[in-house]
mmCIF file of C-alpha atoms and ligand atoms in Angstrom:
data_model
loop_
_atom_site.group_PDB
_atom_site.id
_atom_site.type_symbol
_atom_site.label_atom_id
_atom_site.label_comp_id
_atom_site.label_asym_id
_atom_site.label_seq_id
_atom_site.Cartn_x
_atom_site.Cartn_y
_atom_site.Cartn_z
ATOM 1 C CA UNK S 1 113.385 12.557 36.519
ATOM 2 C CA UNK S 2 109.985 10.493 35.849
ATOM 3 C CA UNK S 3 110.837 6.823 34.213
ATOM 4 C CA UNK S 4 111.431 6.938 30.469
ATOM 5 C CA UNK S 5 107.770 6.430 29.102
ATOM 6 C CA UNK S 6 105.775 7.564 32.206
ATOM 7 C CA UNK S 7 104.739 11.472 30.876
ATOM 8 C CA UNK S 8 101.829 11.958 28.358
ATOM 9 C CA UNK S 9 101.026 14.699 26.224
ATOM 10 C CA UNK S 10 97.179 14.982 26.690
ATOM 11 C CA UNK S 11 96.153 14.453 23.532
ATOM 12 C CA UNK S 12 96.762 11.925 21.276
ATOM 13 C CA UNK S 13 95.811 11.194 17.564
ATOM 14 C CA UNK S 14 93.170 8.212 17.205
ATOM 15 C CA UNK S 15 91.132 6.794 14.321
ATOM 16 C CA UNK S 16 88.841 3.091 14.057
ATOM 17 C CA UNK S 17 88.267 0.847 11.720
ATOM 18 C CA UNK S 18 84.963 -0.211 11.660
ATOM 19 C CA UNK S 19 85.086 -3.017 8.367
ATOM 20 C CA UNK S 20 85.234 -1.409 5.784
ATOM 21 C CA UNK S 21 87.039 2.148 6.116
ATOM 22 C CA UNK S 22 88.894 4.288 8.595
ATOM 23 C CA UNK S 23 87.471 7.096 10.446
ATOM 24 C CA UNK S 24 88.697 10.287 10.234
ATOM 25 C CA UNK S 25 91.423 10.835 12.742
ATOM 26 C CA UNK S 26 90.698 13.180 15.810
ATOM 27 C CA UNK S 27 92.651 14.493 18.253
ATOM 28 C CA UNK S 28 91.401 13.374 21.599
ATOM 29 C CA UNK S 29 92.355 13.261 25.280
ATOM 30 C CA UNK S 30 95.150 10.312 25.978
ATOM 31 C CA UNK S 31 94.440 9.221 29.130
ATOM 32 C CA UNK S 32 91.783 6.282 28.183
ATOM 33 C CA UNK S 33 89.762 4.742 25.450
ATOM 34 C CA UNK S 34 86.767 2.667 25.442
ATOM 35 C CA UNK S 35 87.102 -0.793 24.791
ATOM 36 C CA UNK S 36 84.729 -3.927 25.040
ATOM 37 C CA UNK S 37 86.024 -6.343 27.106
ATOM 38 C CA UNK S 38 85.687 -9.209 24.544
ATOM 39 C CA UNK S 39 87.942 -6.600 22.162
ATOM 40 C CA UNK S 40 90.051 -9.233 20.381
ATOM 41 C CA UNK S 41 93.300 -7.743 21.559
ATOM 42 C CA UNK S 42 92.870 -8.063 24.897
ATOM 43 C CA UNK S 43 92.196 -12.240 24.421
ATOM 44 C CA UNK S 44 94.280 -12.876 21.636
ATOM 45 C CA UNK S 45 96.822 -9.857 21.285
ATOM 46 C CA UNK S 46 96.219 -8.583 17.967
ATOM 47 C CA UNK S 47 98.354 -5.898 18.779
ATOM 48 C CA UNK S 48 101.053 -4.279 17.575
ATOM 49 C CA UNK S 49 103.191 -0.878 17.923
ATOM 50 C CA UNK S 50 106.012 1.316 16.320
ATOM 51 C CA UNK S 51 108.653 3.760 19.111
ATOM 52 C CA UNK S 52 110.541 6.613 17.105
ATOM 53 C CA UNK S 53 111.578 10.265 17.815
ATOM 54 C CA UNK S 54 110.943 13.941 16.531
ATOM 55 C CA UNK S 55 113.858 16.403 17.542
ATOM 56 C CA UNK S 56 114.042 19.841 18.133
ATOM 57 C CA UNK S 57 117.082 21.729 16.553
ATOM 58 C CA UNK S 58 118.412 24.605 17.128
ATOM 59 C CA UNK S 59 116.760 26.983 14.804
ATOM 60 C CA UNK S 60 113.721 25.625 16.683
ATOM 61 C CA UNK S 61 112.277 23.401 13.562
ATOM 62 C CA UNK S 62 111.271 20.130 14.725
ATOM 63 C CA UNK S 63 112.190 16.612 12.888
ATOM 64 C CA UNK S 64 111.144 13.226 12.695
ATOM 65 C CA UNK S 65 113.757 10.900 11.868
ATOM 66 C CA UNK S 66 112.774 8.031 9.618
ATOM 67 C CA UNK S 67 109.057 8.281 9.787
ATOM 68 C CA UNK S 68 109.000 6.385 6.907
ATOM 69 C CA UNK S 69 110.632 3.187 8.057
ATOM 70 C CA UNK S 70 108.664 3.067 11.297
ATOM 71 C CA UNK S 71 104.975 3.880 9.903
ATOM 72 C CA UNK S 72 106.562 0.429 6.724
ATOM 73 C CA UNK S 73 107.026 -1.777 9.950
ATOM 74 C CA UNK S 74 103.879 -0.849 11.396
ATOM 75 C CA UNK S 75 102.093 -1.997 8.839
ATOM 76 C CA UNK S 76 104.111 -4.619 8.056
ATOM 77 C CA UNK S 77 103.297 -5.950 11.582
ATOM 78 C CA UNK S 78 99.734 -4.805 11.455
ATOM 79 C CA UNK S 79 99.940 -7.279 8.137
ATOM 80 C CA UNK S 80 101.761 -10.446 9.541
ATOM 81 C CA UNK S 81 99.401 -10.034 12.527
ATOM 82 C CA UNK S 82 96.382 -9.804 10.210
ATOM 83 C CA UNK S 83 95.414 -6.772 11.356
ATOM 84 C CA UNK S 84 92.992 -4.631 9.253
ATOM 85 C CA UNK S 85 95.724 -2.533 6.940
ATOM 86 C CA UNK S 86 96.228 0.551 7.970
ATOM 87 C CA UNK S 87 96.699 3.291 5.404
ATOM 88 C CA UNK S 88 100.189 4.358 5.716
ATOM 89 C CA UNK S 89 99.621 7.982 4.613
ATOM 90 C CA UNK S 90 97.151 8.456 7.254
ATOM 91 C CA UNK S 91 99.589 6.856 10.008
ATOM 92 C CA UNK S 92 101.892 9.684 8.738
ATOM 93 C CA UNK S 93 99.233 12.420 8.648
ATOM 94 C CA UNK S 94 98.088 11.601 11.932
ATOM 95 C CA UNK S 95 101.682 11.449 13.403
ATOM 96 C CA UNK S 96 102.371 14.940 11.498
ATOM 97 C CA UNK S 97 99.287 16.190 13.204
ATOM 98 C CA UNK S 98 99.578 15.222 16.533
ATOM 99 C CA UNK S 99 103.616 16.377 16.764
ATOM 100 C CA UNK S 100 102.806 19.366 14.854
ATOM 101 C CA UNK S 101 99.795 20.764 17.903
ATOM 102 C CA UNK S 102 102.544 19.403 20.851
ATOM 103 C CA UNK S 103 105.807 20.800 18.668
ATOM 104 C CA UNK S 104 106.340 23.557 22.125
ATOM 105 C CA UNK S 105 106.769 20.785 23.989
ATOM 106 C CA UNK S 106 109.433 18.879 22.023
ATOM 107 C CA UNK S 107 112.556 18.829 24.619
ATOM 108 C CA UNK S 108 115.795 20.168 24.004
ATOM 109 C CA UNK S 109 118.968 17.826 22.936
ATOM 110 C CA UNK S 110 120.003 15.491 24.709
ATOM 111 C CA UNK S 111 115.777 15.052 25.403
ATOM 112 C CA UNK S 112 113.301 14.071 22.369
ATOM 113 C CA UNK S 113 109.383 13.454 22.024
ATOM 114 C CA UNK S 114 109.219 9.760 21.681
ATOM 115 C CA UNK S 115 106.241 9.161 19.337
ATOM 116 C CA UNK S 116 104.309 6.023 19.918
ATOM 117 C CA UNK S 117 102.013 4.790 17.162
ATOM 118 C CA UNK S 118 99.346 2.006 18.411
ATOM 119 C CA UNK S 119 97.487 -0.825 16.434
ATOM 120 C CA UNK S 120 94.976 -3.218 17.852
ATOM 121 C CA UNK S 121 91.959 -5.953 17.442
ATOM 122 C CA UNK S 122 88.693 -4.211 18.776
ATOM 123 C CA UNK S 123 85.971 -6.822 17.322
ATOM 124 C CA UNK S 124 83.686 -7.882 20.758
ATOM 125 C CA UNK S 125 84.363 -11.717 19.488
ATOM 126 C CA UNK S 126 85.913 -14.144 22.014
ATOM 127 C CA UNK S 127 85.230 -17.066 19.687
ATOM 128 C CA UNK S 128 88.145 -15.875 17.442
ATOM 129 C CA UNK S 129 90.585 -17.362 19.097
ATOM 130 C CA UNK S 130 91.923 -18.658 15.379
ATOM 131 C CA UNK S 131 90.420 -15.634 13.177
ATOM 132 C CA UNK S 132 91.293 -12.062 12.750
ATOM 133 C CA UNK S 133 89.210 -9.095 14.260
ATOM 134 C CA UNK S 134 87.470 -7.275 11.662
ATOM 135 C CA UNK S 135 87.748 -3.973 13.452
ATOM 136 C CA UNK S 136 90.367 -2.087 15.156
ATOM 137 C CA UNK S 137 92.026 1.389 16.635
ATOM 138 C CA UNK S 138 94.912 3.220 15.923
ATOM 139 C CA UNK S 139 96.211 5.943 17.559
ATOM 140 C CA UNK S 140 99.205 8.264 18.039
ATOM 141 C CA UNK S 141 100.633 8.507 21.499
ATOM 142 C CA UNK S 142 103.549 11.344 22.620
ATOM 143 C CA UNK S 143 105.969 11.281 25.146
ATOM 144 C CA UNK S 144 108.627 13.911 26.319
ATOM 145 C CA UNK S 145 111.615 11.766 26.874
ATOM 146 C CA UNK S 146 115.255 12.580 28.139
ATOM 147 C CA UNK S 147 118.819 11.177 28.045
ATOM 148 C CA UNK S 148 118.129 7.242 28.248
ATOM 149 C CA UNK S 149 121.726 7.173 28.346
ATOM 150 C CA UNK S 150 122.159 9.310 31.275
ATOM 151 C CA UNK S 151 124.903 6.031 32.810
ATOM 152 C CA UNK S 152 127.424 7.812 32.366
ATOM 153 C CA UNK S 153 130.433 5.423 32.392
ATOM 154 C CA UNK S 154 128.283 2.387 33.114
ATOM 155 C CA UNK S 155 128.024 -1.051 30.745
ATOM 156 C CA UNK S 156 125.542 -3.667 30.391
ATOM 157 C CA UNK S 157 125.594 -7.047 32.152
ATOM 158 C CA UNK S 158 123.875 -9.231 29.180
ATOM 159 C CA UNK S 159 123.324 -13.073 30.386
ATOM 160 C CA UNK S 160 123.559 -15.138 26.828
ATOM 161 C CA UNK S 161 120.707 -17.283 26.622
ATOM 162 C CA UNK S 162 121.084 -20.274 24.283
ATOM 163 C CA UNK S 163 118.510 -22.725 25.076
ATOM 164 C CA UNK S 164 115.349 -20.009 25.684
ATOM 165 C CA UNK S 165 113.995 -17.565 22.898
ATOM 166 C CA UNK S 166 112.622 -14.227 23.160
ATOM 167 C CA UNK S 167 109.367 -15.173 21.061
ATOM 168 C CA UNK S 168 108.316 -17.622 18.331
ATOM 169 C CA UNK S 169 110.525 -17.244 15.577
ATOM 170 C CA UNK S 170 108.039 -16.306 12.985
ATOM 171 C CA UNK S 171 107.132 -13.141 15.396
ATOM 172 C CA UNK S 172 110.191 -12.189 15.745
ATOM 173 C CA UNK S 173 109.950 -9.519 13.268
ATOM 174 C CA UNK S 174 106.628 -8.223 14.743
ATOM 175 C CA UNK S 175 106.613 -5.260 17.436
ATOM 176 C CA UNK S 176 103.894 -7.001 19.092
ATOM 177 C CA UNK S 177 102.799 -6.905 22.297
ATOM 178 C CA UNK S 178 102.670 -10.629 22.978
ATOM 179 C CA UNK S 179 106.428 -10.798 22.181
ATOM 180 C CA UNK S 180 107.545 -8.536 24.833
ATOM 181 C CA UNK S 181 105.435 -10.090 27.630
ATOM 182 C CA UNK S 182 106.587 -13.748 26.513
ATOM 183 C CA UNK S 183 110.613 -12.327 27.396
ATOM 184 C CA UNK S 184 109.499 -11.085 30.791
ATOM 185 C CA UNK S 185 110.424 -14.312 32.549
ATOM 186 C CA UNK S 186 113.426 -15.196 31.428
ATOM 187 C CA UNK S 187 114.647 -11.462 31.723
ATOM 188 C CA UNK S 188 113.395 -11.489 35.359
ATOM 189 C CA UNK S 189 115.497 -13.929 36.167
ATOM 190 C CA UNK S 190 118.733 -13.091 35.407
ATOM 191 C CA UNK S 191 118.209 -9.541 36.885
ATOM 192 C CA UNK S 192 117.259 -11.214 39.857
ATOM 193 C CA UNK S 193 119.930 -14.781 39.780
ATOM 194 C CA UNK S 194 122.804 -13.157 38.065
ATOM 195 C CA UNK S 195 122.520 -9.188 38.270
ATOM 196 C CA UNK S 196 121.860 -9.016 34.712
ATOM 197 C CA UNK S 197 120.618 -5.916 33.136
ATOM 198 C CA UNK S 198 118.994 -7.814 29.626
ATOM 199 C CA UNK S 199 118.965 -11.170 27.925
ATOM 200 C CA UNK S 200 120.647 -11.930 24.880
ATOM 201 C CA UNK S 201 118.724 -14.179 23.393
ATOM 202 C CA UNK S 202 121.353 -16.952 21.337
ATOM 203 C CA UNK S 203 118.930 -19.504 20.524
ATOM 204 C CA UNK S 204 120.712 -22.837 19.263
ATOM 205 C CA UNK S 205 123.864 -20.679 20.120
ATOM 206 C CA UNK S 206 122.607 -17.909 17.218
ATOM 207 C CA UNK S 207 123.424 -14.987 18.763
ATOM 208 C CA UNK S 208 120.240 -12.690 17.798
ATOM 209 C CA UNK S 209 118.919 -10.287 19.910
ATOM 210 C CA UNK S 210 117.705 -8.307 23.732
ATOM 211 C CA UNK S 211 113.976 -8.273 24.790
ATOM 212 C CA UNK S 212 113.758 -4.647 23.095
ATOM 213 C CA UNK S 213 117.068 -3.868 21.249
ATOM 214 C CA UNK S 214 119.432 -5.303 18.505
ATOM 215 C CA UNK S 215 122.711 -6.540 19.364
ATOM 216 C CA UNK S 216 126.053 -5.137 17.704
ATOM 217 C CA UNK S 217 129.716 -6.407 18.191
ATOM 218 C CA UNK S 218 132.653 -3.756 17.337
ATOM 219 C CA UNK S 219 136.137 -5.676 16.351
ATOM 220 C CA UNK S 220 138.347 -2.504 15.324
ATOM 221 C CA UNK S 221 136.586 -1.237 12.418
ATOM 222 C CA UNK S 222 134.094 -3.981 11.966
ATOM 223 C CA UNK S 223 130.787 -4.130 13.111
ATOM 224 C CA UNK S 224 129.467 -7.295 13.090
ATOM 225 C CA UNK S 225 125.824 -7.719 13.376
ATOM 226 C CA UNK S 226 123.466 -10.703 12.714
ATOM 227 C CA UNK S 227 121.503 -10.609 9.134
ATOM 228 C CA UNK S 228 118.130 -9.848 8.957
ATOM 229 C CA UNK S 229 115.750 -13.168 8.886
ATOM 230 C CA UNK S 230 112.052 -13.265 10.035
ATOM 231 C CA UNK S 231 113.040 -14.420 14.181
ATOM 232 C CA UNK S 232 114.206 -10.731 15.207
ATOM 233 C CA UNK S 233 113.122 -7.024 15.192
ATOM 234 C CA UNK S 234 114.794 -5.090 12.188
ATOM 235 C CA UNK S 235 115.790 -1.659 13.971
ATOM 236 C CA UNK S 236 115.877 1.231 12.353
ATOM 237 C CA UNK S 237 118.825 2.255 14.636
ATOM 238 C CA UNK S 238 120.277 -0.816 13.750
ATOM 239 C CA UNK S 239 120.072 0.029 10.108
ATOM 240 C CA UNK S 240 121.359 4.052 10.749
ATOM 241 C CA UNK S 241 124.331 2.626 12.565
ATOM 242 C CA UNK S 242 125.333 0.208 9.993
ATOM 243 C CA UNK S 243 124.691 3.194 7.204
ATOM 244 C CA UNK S 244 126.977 5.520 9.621
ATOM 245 C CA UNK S 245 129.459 3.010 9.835
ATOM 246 C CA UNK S 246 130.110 2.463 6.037
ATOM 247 C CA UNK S 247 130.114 5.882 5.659
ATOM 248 C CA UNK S 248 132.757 6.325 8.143
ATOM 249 C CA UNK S 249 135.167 3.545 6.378
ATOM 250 C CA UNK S 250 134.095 0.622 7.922
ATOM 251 C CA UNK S 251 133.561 -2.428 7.408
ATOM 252 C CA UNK S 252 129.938 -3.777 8.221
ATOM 253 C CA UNK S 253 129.663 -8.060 8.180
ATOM 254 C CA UNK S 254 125.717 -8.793 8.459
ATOM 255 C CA UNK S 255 126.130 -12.479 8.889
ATOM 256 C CA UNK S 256 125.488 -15.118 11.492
ATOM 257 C CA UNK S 257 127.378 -15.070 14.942
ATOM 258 C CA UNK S 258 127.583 -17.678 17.056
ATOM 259 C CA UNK S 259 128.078 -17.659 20.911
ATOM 260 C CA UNK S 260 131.082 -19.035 20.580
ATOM 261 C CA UNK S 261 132.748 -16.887 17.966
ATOM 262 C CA UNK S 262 131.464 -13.826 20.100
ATOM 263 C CA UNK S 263 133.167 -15.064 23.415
ATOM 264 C CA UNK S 264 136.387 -15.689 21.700
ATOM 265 C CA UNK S 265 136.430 -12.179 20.195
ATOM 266 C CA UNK S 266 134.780 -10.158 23.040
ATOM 267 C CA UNK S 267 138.041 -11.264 25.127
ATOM 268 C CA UNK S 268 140.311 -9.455 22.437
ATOM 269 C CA UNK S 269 141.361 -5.767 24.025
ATOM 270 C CA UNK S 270 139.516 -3.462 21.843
ATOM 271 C CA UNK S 271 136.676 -4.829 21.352
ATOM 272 C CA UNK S 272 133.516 -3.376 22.120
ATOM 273 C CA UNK S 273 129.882 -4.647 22.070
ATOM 274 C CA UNK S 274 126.431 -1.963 21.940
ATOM 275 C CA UNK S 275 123.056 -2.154 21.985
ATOM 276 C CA UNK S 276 120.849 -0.293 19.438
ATOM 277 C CA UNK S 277 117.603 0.977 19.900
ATOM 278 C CA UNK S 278 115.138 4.216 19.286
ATOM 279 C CA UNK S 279 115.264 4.842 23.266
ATOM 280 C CA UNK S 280 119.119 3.589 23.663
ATOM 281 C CA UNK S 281 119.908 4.669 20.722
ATOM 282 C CA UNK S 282 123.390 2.842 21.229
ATOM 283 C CA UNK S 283 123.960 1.524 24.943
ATOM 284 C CA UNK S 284 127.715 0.158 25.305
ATOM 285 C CA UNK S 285 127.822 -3.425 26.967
ATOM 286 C CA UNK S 286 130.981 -4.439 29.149
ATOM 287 C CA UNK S 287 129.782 -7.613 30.526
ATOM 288 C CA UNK S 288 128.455 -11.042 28.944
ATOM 289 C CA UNK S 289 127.357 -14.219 31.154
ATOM 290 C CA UNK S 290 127.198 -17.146 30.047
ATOM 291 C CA UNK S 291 127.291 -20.751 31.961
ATOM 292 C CA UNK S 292 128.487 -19.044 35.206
ATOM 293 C CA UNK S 293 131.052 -17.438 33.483
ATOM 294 C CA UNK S 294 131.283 -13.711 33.179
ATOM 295 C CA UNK S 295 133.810 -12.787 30.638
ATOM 296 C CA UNK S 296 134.350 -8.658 29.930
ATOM 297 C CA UNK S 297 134.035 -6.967 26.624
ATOM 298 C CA UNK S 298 137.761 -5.534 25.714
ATOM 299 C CA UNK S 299 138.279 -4.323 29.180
ATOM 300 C CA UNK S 300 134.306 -3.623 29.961
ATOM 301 C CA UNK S 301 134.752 -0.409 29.720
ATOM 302 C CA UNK S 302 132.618 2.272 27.471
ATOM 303 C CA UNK S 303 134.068 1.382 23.591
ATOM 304 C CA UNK S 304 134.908 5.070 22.132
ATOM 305 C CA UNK S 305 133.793 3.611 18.518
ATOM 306 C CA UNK S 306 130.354 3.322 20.395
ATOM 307 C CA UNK S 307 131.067 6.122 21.455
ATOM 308 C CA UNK S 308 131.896 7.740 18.586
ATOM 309 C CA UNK S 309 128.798 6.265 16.593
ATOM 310 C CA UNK S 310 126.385 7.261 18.827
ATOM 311 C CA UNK S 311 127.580 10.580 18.424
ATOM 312 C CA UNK S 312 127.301 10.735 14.830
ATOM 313 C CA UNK S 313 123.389 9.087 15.037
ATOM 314 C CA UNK S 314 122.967 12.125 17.069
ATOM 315 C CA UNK S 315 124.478 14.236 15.461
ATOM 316 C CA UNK S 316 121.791 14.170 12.162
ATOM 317 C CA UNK S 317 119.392 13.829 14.714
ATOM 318 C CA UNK S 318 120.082 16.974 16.037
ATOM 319 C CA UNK S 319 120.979 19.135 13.089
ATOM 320 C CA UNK S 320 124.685 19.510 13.098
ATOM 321 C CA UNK S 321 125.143 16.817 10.995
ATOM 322 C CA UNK S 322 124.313 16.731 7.274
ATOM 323 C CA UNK S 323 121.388 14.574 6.668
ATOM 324 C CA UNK S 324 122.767 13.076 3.312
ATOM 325 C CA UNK S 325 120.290 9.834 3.747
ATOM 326 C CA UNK S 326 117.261 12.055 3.756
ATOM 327 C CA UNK S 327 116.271 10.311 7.320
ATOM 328 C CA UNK S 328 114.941 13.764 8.919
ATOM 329 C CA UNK S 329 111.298 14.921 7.881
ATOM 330 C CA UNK S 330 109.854 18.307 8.810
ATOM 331 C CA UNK S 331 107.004 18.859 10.133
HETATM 332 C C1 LIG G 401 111.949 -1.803 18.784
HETATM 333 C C2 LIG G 401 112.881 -2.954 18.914
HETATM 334 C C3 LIG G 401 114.216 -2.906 18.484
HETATM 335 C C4 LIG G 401 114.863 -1.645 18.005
HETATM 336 O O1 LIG G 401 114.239 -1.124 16.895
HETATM 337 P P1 LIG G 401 114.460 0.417 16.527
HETATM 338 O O2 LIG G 401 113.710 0.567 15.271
HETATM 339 O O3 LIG G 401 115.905 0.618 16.387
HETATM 340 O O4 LIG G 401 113.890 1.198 17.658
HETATM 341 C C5 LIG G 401 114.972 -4.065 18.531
HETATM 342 N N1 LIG G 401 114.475 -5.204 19.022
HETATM 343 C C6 LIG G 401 113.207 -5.291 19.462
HETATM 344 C C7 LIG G 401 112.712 -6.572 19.967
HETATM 345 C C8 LIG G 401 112.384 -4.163 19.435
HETATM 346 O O5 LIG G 401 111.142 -4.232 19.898
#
């Protein structure tokens, strides 16, 4: 099967701000654009981007699930980065559009068409290192995706990071570009040095969050789960779990965690730790690595409340759940 991300529908959804007003969106082909090569995102990475999923079900409808929290972030980060504004009801028409024309090619459960909105600095101005671009480009991007979480039994192997960060803390709840690239090195090395699969970044010992995912500890029927500040990425997934959870009885702490505390409990038999994500969804982690010390979650096996959440994400995802938080839009 290709790598998650790799296959392109061959059109995607685009529209440009030129200073004072977006064009009309078009559909045109997705395998380039035209930039300048001054464009002010390629110098200074006024960039930013938004990753979530339209399902099929099986009466053949297709969904979107909470299109309205992704297209919010996008332009809060298009805001924070000073981005031109986009026009959020656009971003949705456009995203409508461009699912609606590819709909036949929305996989089957477990598979989904990950939908990749795109926001960028196009001004020709390499003297603005320190001001925003005027103009910019947004498009819609699709991409037939399967079962991320085809591992089976497998865990993670996290290496807890306290001294390093994943970005500057006042990015950290920007999807933008710049932030994933400034992870890569730190991440490279512990796959390489310790076998890890991600870094959990626990800056001053905070435990806060992977390059691309939020970070969730399971004690019995608490999830414990660091509160939202501006230094890391609020997930939507990370927001359906905690929903699911408190509407499954229990109890959700969204409070600071420190490395410490999480060792101690992650020893405890029972416990469980997951990642959350659009394209993990929830990803079970059995392993954490810290100071040459590898200590396993509960017994670093698959948790079944990860299990068991996971299930019920996908369930409403999929239609054989009751959507009783509204999170599924037709298109
Ligand atoms: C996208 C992302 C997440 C997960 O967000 P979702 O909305 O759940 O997909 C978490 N952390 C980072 C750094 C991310 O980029």
């Amino acid at each position: 099967m290709a790598a998650f991300g790799t296959v392109f529908m061959p059109e995607m959804s685009i529209s440009w701000f030129d200073g004072e007003g977006w064009s009309t969106a078009e559909r045109v082909a997705s395998d380039s654009i035209q930039l300048h090569p001054g464009a002010h995102v390629l110098h200074y990475s006024s960039t930013c981007f938004e990753g979530l999923k339209a399902f099929r079900h099986q009466d053949g409808s297709i969904k979107i699930f909470r299109m309205d929290r992704n297209i919010a972030r996008f332009a809060q980060s298009s805001e924070l980065l000073s981005l031109p504004a986009i026009d959020p009801a656009q971003t949705e028409a456009m995203i409508l559009d461009i699912v609606k024309h590819f709909a036949a090619d929305v996989p089957e459960p477990p598979g989904s068409m990950y939908i990749r909105p795109t926001h960028f600095g196009t001004e020709p101005a390499i003297g603005k290192a320190a001001a925003p671009s005027l103009t910019s480009c947004q498009y819609i991007l699709l991409s037939p995706v399967g079962d991320y979480f085809s591992g089976g039994d497998t865990t993670l192997r996290l290496l807890l990071d306290d001294t390093g960060m994943r970005c500057a803390p006042h990015m950290g709840m920007i999807k933008s570009g710049g932030n994933y690239a400034s992870a890569l090195n730190p991440i490279l090395k512990a796959k390489k040095e310790l076998q890890a699969d991600q870094v959990l970044f626990c800056p001053g010992g905070d435990v806060q969050e992977t390059g691309a995912a939020n970070f969730l500890l399971i004690d019995g029927d608490e999830v414990i789960t660091k509160a939202l500040d501006e230094s890391f990425l609020h997930g939507v997934t990370r927001d359906s779990i905690l929903t699911i959870a408190k509407d499954l009885g229990m109890k959700v702490s969204e409070r600071q965690l420190t490395v410490d505390e999480l060792l101690e409990r992650a020893a405890k038999p029972g416990c469980e730790a997951a990642l959350s994500g659009t394209a993990a969804v929830l990803t079970p982690v059995g392993t954490l690595i810290h100071k040459g010390q590898e200590y396993k979650v509960g017994n670093g096996g698959v948790g079944e409340t990860t299990v068991k959440l996971r299930q019920a994400l996908n369930a409403i995802q999929w239609g054989q759940a009751e959507d009783k938080h509204g999170w599924l839009t037709s298109i």
